[in-house]
Amino acid sequence: MRIDALDICKAIREIDNMADINAIISTVNLQLKVVKAKTSKDVKASLSVGDTVKVSSKKDTLIGRITEIKRTKAVVRINDSLWNVPLTMIEKLINV
């Protein structure tokens, strides 16, 4: 059974004590770690050194080439500079 995110948000708004809020925050943080780890694993499996990638940040999107892949980050050459980029911020470009 899948619960709708809007229903979850409505239920959270009805909580009136700190103990329940703290329990929800802990659960959400743990699930966030699980989802990020899975995303990193999936991205890492699809990347290799030399791939052209798109790096997305809050400010802008840059194009670069992977020079090294680490456990949770990749070294990406962007405009003759090397950047350690979290795998969750990288998207492989197919037709470049």
Coordinates of C-alpha atoms in Angstrom, one line a residue:
M1 CA 0.0 0.0 0.0
R2 CA 1.4 3.4 -1.0
I3 CA 0.5 6.4 0.9
D4 CA 0.1 9.7 -0.9
A5 CA 2.6 12.5 0.0
L6 CA -0.2 15.0 0.5
D7 CA -1.8 12.7 3.1
I8 CA 1.5 12.4 4.9
C9 CA 1.9 16.2 4.9
K10 CA -1.7 16.7 6.3
A11 CA -1.0 14.2 9.0
I12 CA 2.2 15.9 10.0
R13 CA 0.4 19.3 10.3
E14 CA -1.9 17.7 12.9
I15 CA 0.9 16.7 15.2
D16 CA 1.0 18.7 18.4
N17 CA 3.9 17.3 20.4
M18 CA 7.7 17.4 20.1
A19 CA 8.2 13.7 20.6
D20 CA 6.2 12.7 17.6
I21 CA 7.8 15.5 15.5
N22 CA 11.3 14.3 16.5
A23 CA 10.4 10.7 15.6
I24 CA 9.2 11.8 12.2
I25 CA 12.4 13.9 11.6
S26 CA 14.6 10.9 12.5
T27 CA 12.7 8.6 10.2
V28 CA 12.8 11.1 7.3
N29 CA 16.5 11.6 7.8
L30 CA 17.2 7.9 7.8
Q31 CA 15.2 7.4 4.6
L32 CA 16.9 10.3 3.0
K33 CA 20.3 8.6 3.6
V34 CA 18.9 5.4 2.1
V35 CA 17.6 7.2 -1.0
K36 CA 20.8 9.2 -1.5
A37 CA 23.0 6.0 -1.2
K38 CA 20.9 4.2 -3.8
T39 CA 21.0 7.2 -6.1
S40 CA 24.8 7.4 -5.7
K41 CA 25.2 3.7 -6.4
D42 CA 23.0 3.9 -9.5
V43 CA 24.9 6.9 -10.8
K44 CA 28.3 5.4 -10.1
A45 CA 27.4 2.2 -11.9
S46 CA 26.5 4.2 -15.0
L47 CA 29.7 6.4 -15.1
S48 CA 33.2 5.8 -16.2
V49 CA 36.4 7.9 -16.5
G50 CA 36.2 10.0 -19.7
D51 CA 32.4 10.4 -19.7
T52 CA 31.0 13.8 -20.4
V53 CA 28.6 14.8 -17.7
K54 CA 26.3 17.6 -16.6
V55 CA 26.8 18.9 -13.1
S56 CA 23.7 20.6 -11.6
S57 CA 24.0 23.0 -8.7
K58 CA 21.6 25.5 -7.2
K59 CA 23.2 28.3 -9.2
D60 CA 23.7 26.8 -12.6
T61 CA 24.5 23.7 -14.7
L62 CA 27.9 23.0 -16.0
I63 CA 29.4 20.5 -18.5
G64 CA 32.6 18.6 -17.8
R65 CA 34.5 15.3 -18.2
I66 CA 35.1 12.8 -15.4
T67 CA 38.8 12.2 -14.6
E68 CA 38.4 10.0 -11.5
I69 CA 35.5 8.2 -9.7
K70 CA 35.7 7.9 -5.9
R71 CA 33.3 6.2 -3.4
T72 CA 30.8 9.0 -3.2
K73 CA 32.2 11.7 -5.5
A74 CA 33.8 12.1 -8.9
V75 CA 36.6 14.4 -10.0
V76 CA 35.2 16.4 -12.9
R77 CA 37.2 18.7 -15.2
I78 CA 35.2 21.8 -15.9
N79 CA 36.8 24.7 -17.8
D80 CA 40.4 23.5 -17.0
S81 CA 39.5 23.2 -13.2
L82 CA 39.1 20.0 -11.3
W83 CA 36.1 19.7 -9.0
N84 CA 35.1 17.0 -6.5
V85 CA 31.4 16.6 -7.2
P86 CA 29.0 14.4 -5.3
L87 CA 27.6 11.6 -7.5
T88 CA 24.1 12.8 -6.8
M89 CA 24.8 16.0 -8.6
I90 CA 26.1 14.3 -11.8
E91 CA 24.1 13.3 -14.9
K92 CA 25.7 11.4 -17.7
L93 CA 25.3 13.0 -21.1
I94 CA 24.7 10.5 -23.8
N95 CA 25.2 12.2 -27.2
V96 CA 28.2 14.5 -26.6

